[in-house]
XYZ file of C-alpha atoms in Angstrom:
669
model
C -8.718 -12.395 -48.250
C -6.908 -14.740 -45.821
C -4.757 -11.897 -44.459
C -7.903 -9.815 -43.938
C -9.513 -12.638 -41.929
C -6.399 -13.008 -39.779
C -6.459 -9.259 -39.109
C -10.099 -9.428 -38.016
C -9.340 -12.367 -35.697
C -6.436 -10.453 -34.146
C -8.627 -7.376 -33.726
C -11.303 -9.424 -32.017
C -8.705 -10.906 -29.649
C -7.539 -7.417 -28.689
C -11.144 -6.300 -28.201
C -11.880 -9.306 -25.987
C -8.722 -8.665 -23.963
C -9.688 -5.008 -23.504
C -13.226 -5.996 -22.525
C -11.925 -8.425 -19.879
C -9.703 -5.745 -18.354
C -12.567 -3.259 -18.460
C -14.818 -5.721 -16.594
C -12.052 -6.465 -14.103
C -11.767 -2.733 -13.382
C -15.538 -2.613 -12.908
C -15.473 -5.504 -10.403
C -12.542 -3.952 -8.532
C -14.401 -0.640 -8.170
C -17.458 -2.443 -6.825
C -15.488 -4.643 -4.445
C -13.203 -1.989 -2.969
C -15.113 1.270 -3.425
C -18.770 0.198 -3.710
C -19.071 1.893 -7.122
C -21.707 0.186 -9.290
C -21.322 0.392 -13.056
C -24.013 -0.195 -15.702
C -23.896 -1.677 -19.205
C -26.134 0.874 -20.952
C -24.853 4.319 -21.997
C -25.316 7.299 -19.661
C -23.829 10.783 -19.500
C -21.452 9.820 -16.663
C -18.495 7.462 -16.519
C -16.013 6.309 -13.925
C -12.412 6.435 -15.155
C -10.411 3.650 -13.499
C -6.681 4.447 -13.063
C -7.408 8.092 -13.900
C -7.306 9.440 -10.347
C -5.130 11.717 -8.265
C -3.927 8.663 -6.356
C -2.296 7.397 -9.557
C -0.472 10.659 -10.203
C -2.884 11.902 -12.871
C -3.451 15.656 -12.806
C -6.790 17.297 -13.602
C -5.349 19.032 -16.655
C -3.900 15.800 -18.050
C -7.204 13.964 -17.765
C -9.244 16.872 -19.104
C -7.082 17.068 -22.224
C -7.892 13.430 -23.007
C -11.603 13.630 -22.163
C -12.341 16.887 -23.984
C -11.364 15.309 -27.313
C -14.685 13.439 -27.086
C -16.923 16.389 -26.244
C -17.793 18.989 -23.625
C -17.029 17.990 -20.033
C -19.750 19.183 -17.677
C -18.030 17.964 -14.524
C -14.848 16.160 -13.527
C -14.690 14.885 -9.949
C -11.353 13.647 -8.638
C -11.497 12.380 -5.017
C -8.201 12.877 -3.140
C -5.816 9.904 -3.026
C -8.154 7.687 -5.076
C -7.118 5.853 -8.286
C -10.285 6.813 -10.175
C -12.277 9.864 -11.294
C -15.846 10.608 -12.420
C -16.652 12.519 -15.606
C -20.018 13.807 -16.797
C -20.319 14.815 -20.466
C -22.771 17.256 -22.013
C -24.630 14.393 -23.736
C -24.918 10.611 -23.710
C -23.502 10.517 -27.245
C -20.312 12.254 -26.115
C -19.993 9.856 -23.176
C -20.447 6.910 -25.526
C -17.678 8.235 -27.776
C -15.339 8.509 -24.761
C -16.267 4.978 -23.711
C -15.438 3.698 -27.188
C -12.265 5.658 -27.937
C -10.559 6.145 -24.554
C -10.925 2.634 -23.136
C -7.423 1.170 -23.105
C -5.793 4.573 -23.703
C -2.284 4.770 -22.229
C -1.532 7.979 -20.364
C 2.010 8.993 -19.460
C 2.252 10.553 -15.987
C 5.325 12.009 -14.336
C 6.806 8.620 -13.386
C 4.700 5.868 -14.977
C 2.471 4.865 -17.872
C -1.088 3.973 -16.882
C -3.987 2.502 -18.857
C -7.443 4.087 -18.551
C -10.588 1.949 -18.347
C -14.026 3.592 -18.560
C -17.395 2.262 -17.400
C -20.819 3.900 -17.369
C -22.424 4.818 -14.050
C -26.070 5.665 -13.459
C -25.260 8.436 -11.028
C -22.214 10.015 -9.455
C -22.531 9.595 -5.695
C -19.308 11.100 -4.433
C -19.688 13.478 -1.509
C -17.206 16.149 -0.570
C -15.613 15.752 2.819
C -16.674 18.267 5.419
C -14.836 21.555 5.154
C -12.151 21.701 7.849
C -11.279 24.809 9.819
C -7.724 25.753 10.667
C -6.615 24.563 14.117
C -7.140 27.156 16.833
C -4.157 29.510 17.020
C -2.943 28.724 13.487
C -2.531 31.409 10.843
C -1.046 31.431 7.328
C 0.036 34.823 5.961
C 0.641 34.782 2.202
C 3.372 36.754 0.428
C 4.977 37.717 3.743
C 8.320 38.262 2.013
C 8.991 39.512 -1.507
C 10.645 37.413 -4.207
C 13.819 39.495 -3.750
C 13.868 38.847 0.013
C 13.249 35.167 -0.659
C 16.309 34.920 -2.893
C 18.456 36.810 -0.380
C 17.389 34.498 2.461
C 18.016 31.369 0.412
C 21.396 32.630 -0.763
C 22.473 33.346 2.809
C 22.451 29.625 3.698
C 25.672 27.826 2.787
C 24.933 24.112 2.514
C 28.434 23.409 1.243
C 30.018 22.836 4.637
C 28.731 20.504 7.339
C 29.688 22.810 10.188
C 30.607 26.431 10.657
C 31.430 28.467 13.721
C 28.021 30.106 13.685
C 25.696 27.202 12.866
C 25.190 23.521 13.507
C 24.351 21.498 10.405
C 22.981 17.955 10.128
C 21.989 15.791 7.196
C 19.023 13.710 8.298
C 17.392 10.952 6.267
C 14.500 13.121 5.082
C 16.022 16.616 5.001
C 19.031 18.869 5.581
C 19.085 21.017 8.717
C 20.995 24.048 10.014
C 20.606 25.648 13.448
C 21.426 29.230 14.447
C 21.372 30.856 17.870
C 20.991 27.535 19.688
C 21.335 23.978 18.421
C 18.226 21.832 18.785
C 19.338 18.358 19.889
C 17.341 15.590 18.219
C 18.739 12.980 20.598
C 16.924 14.514 23.587
C 14.528 16.979 21.918
C 16.011 19.912 23.810
C 18.442 22.827 23.566
C 21.448 23.562 25.746
C 20.368 26.971 27.013
C 23.817 27.633 28.489
C 25.667 27.010 25.217
C 24.454 29.397 22.501
C 26.024 29.140 19.075
C 28.378 32.040 18.267
C 27.057 34.733 15.966
C 23.379 34.479 16.845
C 20.825 34.617 14.039
C 21.851 35.663 10.505
C 21.711 39.433 10.092
C 19.521 39.081 7.005
C 16.698 37.764 9.207
C 16.564 40.973 11.253
C 14.130 42.806 8.963
C 11.797 39.790 8.773
C 11.667 39.491 12.583
C 11.073 43.214 13.049
C 8.122 42.947 10.652
C 6.739 40.006 12.664
C 6.957 42.058 15.859
C 5.334 45.066 14.177
C 2.447 42.945 12.836
C 1.934 41.269 16.212
C 2.718 37.753 14.989
C 5.242 37.406 17.849
C 5.473 39.269 21.155
C 9.110 38.427 21.900
C 11.934 38.478 19.380
C 13.050 34.908 18.538
C 16.624 33.870 19.285
C 16.719 30.421 17.667
C 16.461 29.530 13.972
C 16.156 26.110 12.352
C 16.539 25.948 8.578
C 15.200 22.795 6.919
C 15.667 21.951 3.245
C 13.315 19.389 1.668
C 13.847 17.796 -1.725
C 10.813 16.328 -3.557
C 9.845 13.095 -1.818
C 11.192 14.214 1.561
C 9.219 15.267 4.633
C 9.160 15.350 8.424
C 7.217 12.962 10.701
C 4.189 14.261 12.669
C 5.338 15.874 15.919
C 4.642 18.563 18.490
C 7.565 20.880 19.154
C 8.702 20.034 22.690
C 7.130 22.447 25.184
C 10.021 22.995 27.597
C 12.722 24.373 25.230
C 10.651 27.099 23.521
C 8.059 29.776 24.239
C 4.514 29.725 22.880
C 4.606 31.250 19.396
C 6.521 29.541 16.578
C 6.745 31.130 13.119
C 7.975 29.554 9.893
C 8.680 30.894 6.400
C 8.161 28.671 3.328
C 10.713 29.545 0.647
C 11.449 28.147 -2.802
C 8.245 26.141 -3.177
C 4.817 25.528 -1.676
C 3.803 22.409 0.252
C 0.959 20.836 2.205
C 1.423 20.401 5.954
C -0.773 17.931 7.841
C -2.106 18.824 11.291
C -3.697 16.228 13.569
C -5.555 16.617 16.870
C -5.317 13.902 19.570
C -9.031 13.172 19.050
C -8.334 12.070 15.463
C -9.312 15.221 13.560
C -6.888 16.051 10.761
C -6.480 19.117 8.576
C -4.305 19.503 5.482
C -3.000 23.074 5.313
C -1.598 24.699 2.174
C 1.616 26.653 2.779
C 2.175 28.823 -0.322
C 5.620 29.918 -1.398
C 6.856 32.992 0.549
C 4.092 32.558 3.166
C 4.473 32.776 6.956
C 3.015 30.085 9.220
C 2.148 31.237 12.746
C 1.497 28.600 15.424
C 0.374 29.607 18.887
C -1.782 28.189 21.673
C -3.597 24.974 20.794
C -2.029 24.588 17.347
C 1.469 24.904 18.826
C 1.038 22.818 21.990
C -1.589 20.163 21.160
C -1.822 19.459 17.408
C 0.917 17.460 15.697
C 2.220 18.830 12.424
C 4.250 17.108 9.738
C 4.930 16.842 6.017
C 4.241 13.503 4.355
C 7.244 12.358 2.269
C 5.903 12.270 -1.297
C 6.600 13.852 -4.665
C 3.093 15.233 -5.293
C 0.530 17.078 -3.170
C -3.237 17.223 -3.669
C -4.106 20.915 -4.029
C -6.991 23.071 -5.297
C -6.881 23.458 -9.082
C -8.095 27.070 -8.968
C -6.117 29.580 -6.937
C -3.752 26.764 -5.987
C -1.516 29.080 -3.950
C -4.300 30.331 -1.660
C -3.366 29.651 1.977
C -5.542 27.707 4.400
C -7.027 24.220 4.399
C -6.903 22.216 1.196
C -10.315 22.484 -0.478
C -12.797 19.653 0.089
C -14.367 20.320 -3.332
C -13.440 17.213 -5.357
C -14.476 19.094 -8.468
C -11.548 21.461 -7.898
C -8.635 19.215 -6.904
C -5.485 18.371 -8.813
C -1.926 17.339 -8.015
C 1.105 19.559 -7.685
C 4.640 18.301 -8.215
C 6.854 19.249 -5.314
C 10.018 21.271 -5.743
C 12.901 21.980 -3.386
C 11.501 23.849 -0.381
C 13.406 25.559 2.426
C 11.781 26.580 5.703
C 13.065 29.181 8.170
C 11.517 28.356 11.565
C 12.024 30.902 14.359
C 11.553 30.191 18.074
C 12.268 31.887 21.392
C 14.211 29.794 23.906
C 12.248 29.372 27.146
C 13.919 30.276 30.458
C 11.165 29.095 32.808
C 9.131 25.851 32.894
C 6.165 25.679 30.530
C 2.820 26.345 32.227
C 0.590 25.909 29.170
C -3.057 24.875 29.323
C -2.267 21.364 28.085
C -0.556 19.600 31.019
C -1.396 16.099 29.750
C 1.004 16.571 26.812
C 3.457 18.983 28.451
C 6.895 17.664 29.378
C 7.391 20.487 31.926
C 4.178 19.689 33.789
C 4.289 15.941 33.235
C 6.046 15.197 36.526
C 3.155 16.806 38.400
C 0.663 14.435 36.849
C 2.807 11.304 36.463
C 3.867 10.530 40.013
C 3.730 6.780 39.430
C 5.933 4.667 37.221
C 4.140 2.904 34.369
C 2.306 -0.085 35.783
C 0.349 -3.092 34.596
C -2.968 -1.600 33.355
C -6.122 -2.229 35.349
C -8.616 -1.077 32.704
C -8.945 -0.927 28.946
C -8.417 2.840 29.054
C -5.183 2.396 31.005
C -4.093 -0.280 28.532
C -4.808 1.948 25.538
C -2.824 4.831 27.040
C 0.094 2.574 27.949
C 0.271 1.085 24.442
C -0.023 4.497 22.825
C 3.003 5.770 24.770
C 5.202 2.673 24.977
C 4.342 0.972 21.674
C 2.744 3.265 19.077
C 4.809 6.413 19.705
C 8.013 4.437 20.097
C 7.702 2.652 16.753
C 6.990 5.970 15.027
C 10.249 7.299 16.480
C 12.435 4.259 15.767
C 10.864 3.181 12.450
C 13.920 3.774 10.243
C 16.390 2.143 12.625
C 13.955 -0.713 13.361
C 13.524 -1.350 9.638
C 17.292 -1.505 9.154
C 17.443 -4.393 11.654
C 14.619 -6.351 9.996
C 15.977 -7.853 6.776
C 15.822 -11.648 6.951
C 12.405 -13.352 7.043
C 12.129 -16.170 9.591
C 12.315 -19.534 7.754
C 9.200 -21.091 9.262
C 7.109 -18.038 8.415
C 8.391 -18.266 4.842
C 7.543 -21.978 4.851
C 3.958 -21.185 5.895
C 3.546 -18.545 3.182
C 5.013 -20.761 0.470
C 2.681 -23.598 1.434
C -0.407 -21.542 0.537
C -2.204 -22.074 -2.781
C -1.451 -19.742 -5.675
C -3.468 -16.464 -5.673
C -4.396 -16.799 -1.991
C -5.399 -13.510 -0.360
C -3.136 -13.007 2.664
C -3.067 -10.201 5.241
C 0.022 -9.463 7.340
C -1.415 -7.765 10.428
C 1.408 -5.751 11.966
C 3.597 -5.973 8.866
C 6.358 -3.624 10.068
C 8.654 -2.808 7.150
C 6.963 -5.459 4.982
C 9.707 -8.071 5.024
C 7.145 -10.874 4.527
C 5.040 -9.135 1.872
C 7.319 -10.159 -0.978
C 8.473 -13.672 -0.038
C 5.883 -15.407 -2.267
C 5.069 -13.545 -5.468
C 2.206 -15.947 -6.247
C 0.154 -14.657 -3.309
C -2.033 -11.569 -3.176
C -0.517 -10.032 -0.045
C -1.363 -6.848 1.796
C -0.110 -5.536 5.093
C -1.142 -3.114 7.791
C 0.685 -1.587 10.720
C -0.091 0.877 13.502
C 3.053 2.869 12.609
C 2.533 5.205 9.676
C 6.291 5.580 9.282
C 6.694 1.817 8.861
C 3.795 1.797 6.377
C 5.612 4.516 4.417
C 8.680 2.279 4.291
C 6.493 -0.507 2.881
C 5.308 1.929 0.215
C 8.875 2.843 -0.666
C 9.511 -0.882 -1.191
C 6.478 -1.076 -3.522
C 4.404 -3.225 -1.140
C 0.656 -2.853 -0.581
C 0.202 -1.658 3.014
C -2.006 0.680 5.002
C -2.096 2.149 8.512
C -4.451 0.368 10.875
C -4.855 -0.814 14.449
C -4.659 -4.614 14.751
C -7.827 -4.545 16.870
C -9.897 -2.974 14.095
C -8.682 -3.797 10.597
C -10.717 -2.047 7.850
C -11.230 -5.183 5.737
C -14.398 -7.178 5.133
C -15.016 -10.301 7.220
C -14.013 -13.568 5.560
C -11.912 -11.889 2.853
C -8.604 -13.640 3.622
C -7.411 -17.139 2.818
C -4.682 -16.700 5.402
C -3.312 -14.176 7.894
C -0.014 -13.798 9.692
C 0.655 -11.934 12.937
C 4.381 -11.975 13.615
C 5.639 -10.422 16.867
C 2.571 -8.209 17.341
C 0.155 -9.619 19.924
C 2.777 -9.508 22.691
C 2.541 -5.680 22.529
C -1.064 -5.704 23.840
C -1.057 -5.094 27.571
C -4.136 -7.031 28.800
C -5.426 -10.525 28.139
C -8.700 -9.077 26.839
C -6.886 -7.035 24.201
C -4.642 -9.944 23.217
C -7.749 -12.107 22.801
C -9.447 -9.357 20.768
C -6.416 -9.218 18.437
C -6.683 -12.958 17.742
C -10.449 -12.624 17.273
C -9.804 -9.961 14.637
C -7.532 -12.355 12.737
C -10.260 -14.989 12.823
C -12.863 -12.488 11.590
C -10.759 -11.771 8.504
C -10.389 -15.473 7.620
C -12.749 -17.341 5.352
C -13.975 -20.723 6.679
C -11.045 -23.080 6.291
C -8.543 -20.211 6.302
C -5.488 -20.318 8.557
C -3.562 -17.789 10.630
C 0.041 -18.028 11.816
C 0.787 -16.243 15.106
C 4.215 -15.610 16.685
C 4.714 -14.105 20.175
C 7.839 -13.624 22.274
C 8.390 -16.449 24.770
C 9.125 -16.136 28.466
C 11.253 -19.246 28.043
C 14.324 -18.041 26.167
C 16.009 -21.327 27.032
C 13.934 -24.314 25.896
C 14.903 -27.972 25.929
C 18.401 -26.961 27.079
C 18.857 -24.742 24.019
C 19.376 -20.983 24.371
C 17.620 -18.706 21.892
C 19.606 -16.353 19.663
C 18.377 -13.482 21.809
C 20.414 -14.636 24.789
C 24.139 -14.043 24.989
C 26.845 -14.721 27.505
C 26.516 -11.922 30.050
C 29.792 -10.782 31.588
C 28.134 -8.621 34.218
C 27.760 -9.760 37.786
C 24.473 -11.542 38.457
C 22.966 -8.672 40.388
C 23.982 -6.203 37.654
C 22.299 -8.278 34.987
C 18.972 -8.352 36.789
C 16.218 -6.105 35.431
C 15.088 -3.208 37.569
C 12.269 -0.774 38.012
C 12.145 2.404 35.972
C 13.320 4.423 38.921
C 16.175 2.051 39.702
C 17.479 1.848 36.144
C 17.272 5.525 35.290
C 18.700 6.793 38.540
C 21.692 4.447 38.315
C 22.424 4.728 34.580
C 23.460 8.279 33.777
C 23.858 7.623 30.052
C 20.339 6.326 29.591
C 18.806 8.890 31.906
C 20.321 11.740 29.953
C 19.205 10.493 26.550
C 15.707 9.201 27.138
C 13.135 10.564 24.677
C 11.293 13.715 25.730
C 7.813 12.273 25.824
C 8.979 9.542 28.229
C 11.130 11.809 30.376
C 8.361 12.841 32.726
C 7.606 9.212 33.558
C 11.123 8.590 34.786
C 11.156 11.163 37.608
C 10.070 8.915 40.474
C 9.809 9.076 44.217
C 11.744 6.308 46.066
C 8.576 4.798 47.459
C 7.136 4.071 44.023
C 9.700 1.379 43.282
C 8.128 -0.829 45.912
C 4.892 -1.107 43.925
C 4.556 -4.752 42.873
C 2.464 -3.773 39.811
C 5.144 -1.445 38.469
C 6.539 -2.375 35.067
C 10.179 -3.353 35.152
C 12.815 -2.427 32.591
C 14.379 -5.547 31.145
C 18.131 -5.925 30.820
C 18.661 -6.760 27.159
C 20.112 -10.134 26.188
C 19.202 -11.757 29.528
C 16.452 -14.139 30.600
C 13.056 -12.712 31.449
C 12.053 -12.431 35.099
C 8.535 -11.090 34.611
C 5.911 -11.323 31.874
C 4.965 -7.643 31.632
C 7.972 -5.413 31.078
C 9.611 -2.579 29.146
C 12.405 -3.450 26.712
C 14.941 -0.708 25.831
C 15.729 0.269 22.254
C 18.907 2.313 21.679
C 18.215 4.477 18.663
C 20.834 5.083 16.001
C 20.523 7.580 13.149
C 21.664 4.932 10.669
C 22.977 1.392 10.525
C 26.071 0.524 8.527
C 25.006 -1.323 5.395
C 27.811 -3.851 5.527
C 26.604 -5.217 8.849
C 24.345 -8.216 8.961
C 20.797 -7.825 10.227
C 21.691 -9.923 13.276
C 24.659 -7.659 14.102
C 22.498 -4.548 13.701
C 19.803 -5.960 15.960
C 22.349 -6.997 18.571
C 23.810 -3.485 18.686
C 20.396 -1.841 18.957
C 19.556 -3.858 22.077
C 22.987 -4.156 23.701
C 23.863 -1.690 26.474
C 27.579 -2.200 26.012
C 27.554 -1.330 22.295
C 25.007 1.455 22.294
C 26.431 4.858 21.532
C 26.690 6.986 24.626
C 24.591 9.759 23.152
C 21.980 7.479 21.566
C 18.431 8.143 22.795
C 16.741 5.223 24.571
C 13.107 4.254 23.972
C 11.105 1.638 25.850
C 8.634 -0.790 24.281
C 5.988 -2.643 26.278
C 5.962 -6.443 25.985
C 3.919 -9.231 27.514
C 6.076 -12.333 27.051
C 4.079 -15.557 26.820
C 4.540 -18.635 28.987
C 4.345 -22.108 27.456
C 0.724 -22.981 26.652
C -0.599 -19.456 27.174
C -1.048 -18.680 23.473
C -2.869 -21.976 22.859
C -5.186 -21.321 25.808
C -6.092 -17.914 24.365
C -6.924 -19.487 21.001
C -9.137 -22.114 22.656
C -11.343 -19.337 24.029
C -12.389 -18.391 20.493
C -15.358 -20.115 18.904
C -15.097 -21.883 15.550
C -11.321 -22.157 15.716
C -9.120 -25.223 15.896
C -5.397 -25.288 16.604
C -3.821 -26.806 13.508
C -0.281 -26.874 14.934
C 1.887 -25.269 17.592
C 5.655 -25.070 18.084
C 8.590 -23.155 19.593
C 10.841 -21.221 17.209
C 13.960 -19.397 18.410
C 12.515 -17.762 21.499
C 8.929 -17.474 20.214
C 5.751 -19.457 20.848
C 3.900 -20.074 17.599
C 0.513 -21.463 16.572
C -1.327 -22.029 13.323
C -5.082 -21.777 13.848
C -7.789 -22.705 11.361
C -11.244 -21.176 11.111
C -13.756 -23.998 11.180
C -16.007 -24.548 8.204
C -19.777 -24.524 8.809
C -20.918 -27.417 10.996
C -17.322 -28.244 11.847
C -16.888 -29.571 15.395
C -14.337 -27.573 17.327
C -11.414 -29.710 18.514
C -9.668 -28.970 21.798
């Protein structure tokens, strides 16, 4: 009798524990997704943790749900951690609620626990159906399975270099070039140095078929073969205009994948590339839209006719996940012999010099500022993300001190989190990060941190949600005072009353109280050689940098002599020297990888040191506004309901901690 009572008590404890977790899932759905649950039985339930975003496939979830009755509908929104199920009757839904709550489901790489709650109605709209970008075409089954095997077998990945091809092993894929080598350091081809042997003979029949079908008008003479393992991808990009003619064609062999296309106006389209299909890009889709493959192990695809080419279905009642396999692409291009004269001069490197007669200058309007930041901040960090992350290992002690001083379970947002080096310093906090660079956000994900892509001027979080915020080395990238003020205002908006934000910005004063910052070093150059110069001066005098500057910046560095006299022109800073102006461009010498046995400080020093940069390393330029003493505090004083809790100088940075005033609090200046 006593043992029976103990068993009942234990059972009740387990039931109470399950109920608490079920209610927690319900509150989370309401708080983050606006999904309201009800306590009385209905025909429909929301299945927390049972979504595509958690790696649960439609078939897996159906197998569990159908044990409780007939499933009338199963809606699985893309990239969400939940799903909606409607049963044939309320009784069947009640059985699922009773028997499946707490059920552990084994996915490909983790075990998840399902929690079910009743919903009155399922209000989950499909996204608008997207059309393919103009000039884009996907031709399914363009080659036979036999041709596919022959093409794959023709590529020898065993050797790094042969006389007929150039092979590279990049971080996210393996690459071979035929006909001409595409140089990733300058996004160009050497048209006067073709690779011996031309294109593989086995490609001849495929190209003849493309000509016959009208997919290309001129026979390609350059081939890039990319091999992607599951979890690998390629960042969003537009193939540089000047090296290649209009039409680009690409075969998908070995496996299918989803390729993401994005228009400059923000429109995005996910396109299914079935196995053995041919992708044809011409016109707008080739010149204007970026295309890339997100590095992940699963793709969201239509459950029915999953290999059908075109945009991924917006019908959430027909989506599932597909595990990626090894995929090899054969991308054919025709080397261009004349400058590009496409209809998109604003993004064309050949025509850029016609429209960019002036060196980058201090912006005079918000539109100018946005364009400047997009080119010299956002695009640069996308390009240098991996190398940048390798130089950012050690958290700054005073930032760590601030984070460790916060109460347990505080909600903290790192706005401009980079590679997430501060997201894990205090495990007792609920920390999340955001960054403008999607590639840096991906790195955060790889490190198992919670981060999302967002502009620091418009963070998609509710007002007053944070106990604290940090903004470390971010606000100095905004190019006008109005935008810098708006960035601080956004931090304040996120804070609850009484919440605090820590802000770091780069200081104009790199020598303070007779102490040099770590950034400075003893410069052996003559004084005049160490002085910063204009874009035109630096890139006309430095052959190494001029020859390796990134393609999207190249047009901006072809200047007339008279432009250098413009007092508003941004100057290029000489790394490891004192600042001579507040608004400037700071070079970053990109390296493919950083040796792991080097310290973070050594890696950073090499990335910014002219003397140690590899001669063939591409150079990128980041915009900075370095702050004078007192400038950051003055900005904060312009914001209502904020008091400056403390301010200090820390190794070449000006720093403040601001506090959002509680209601009826008198602002202190």
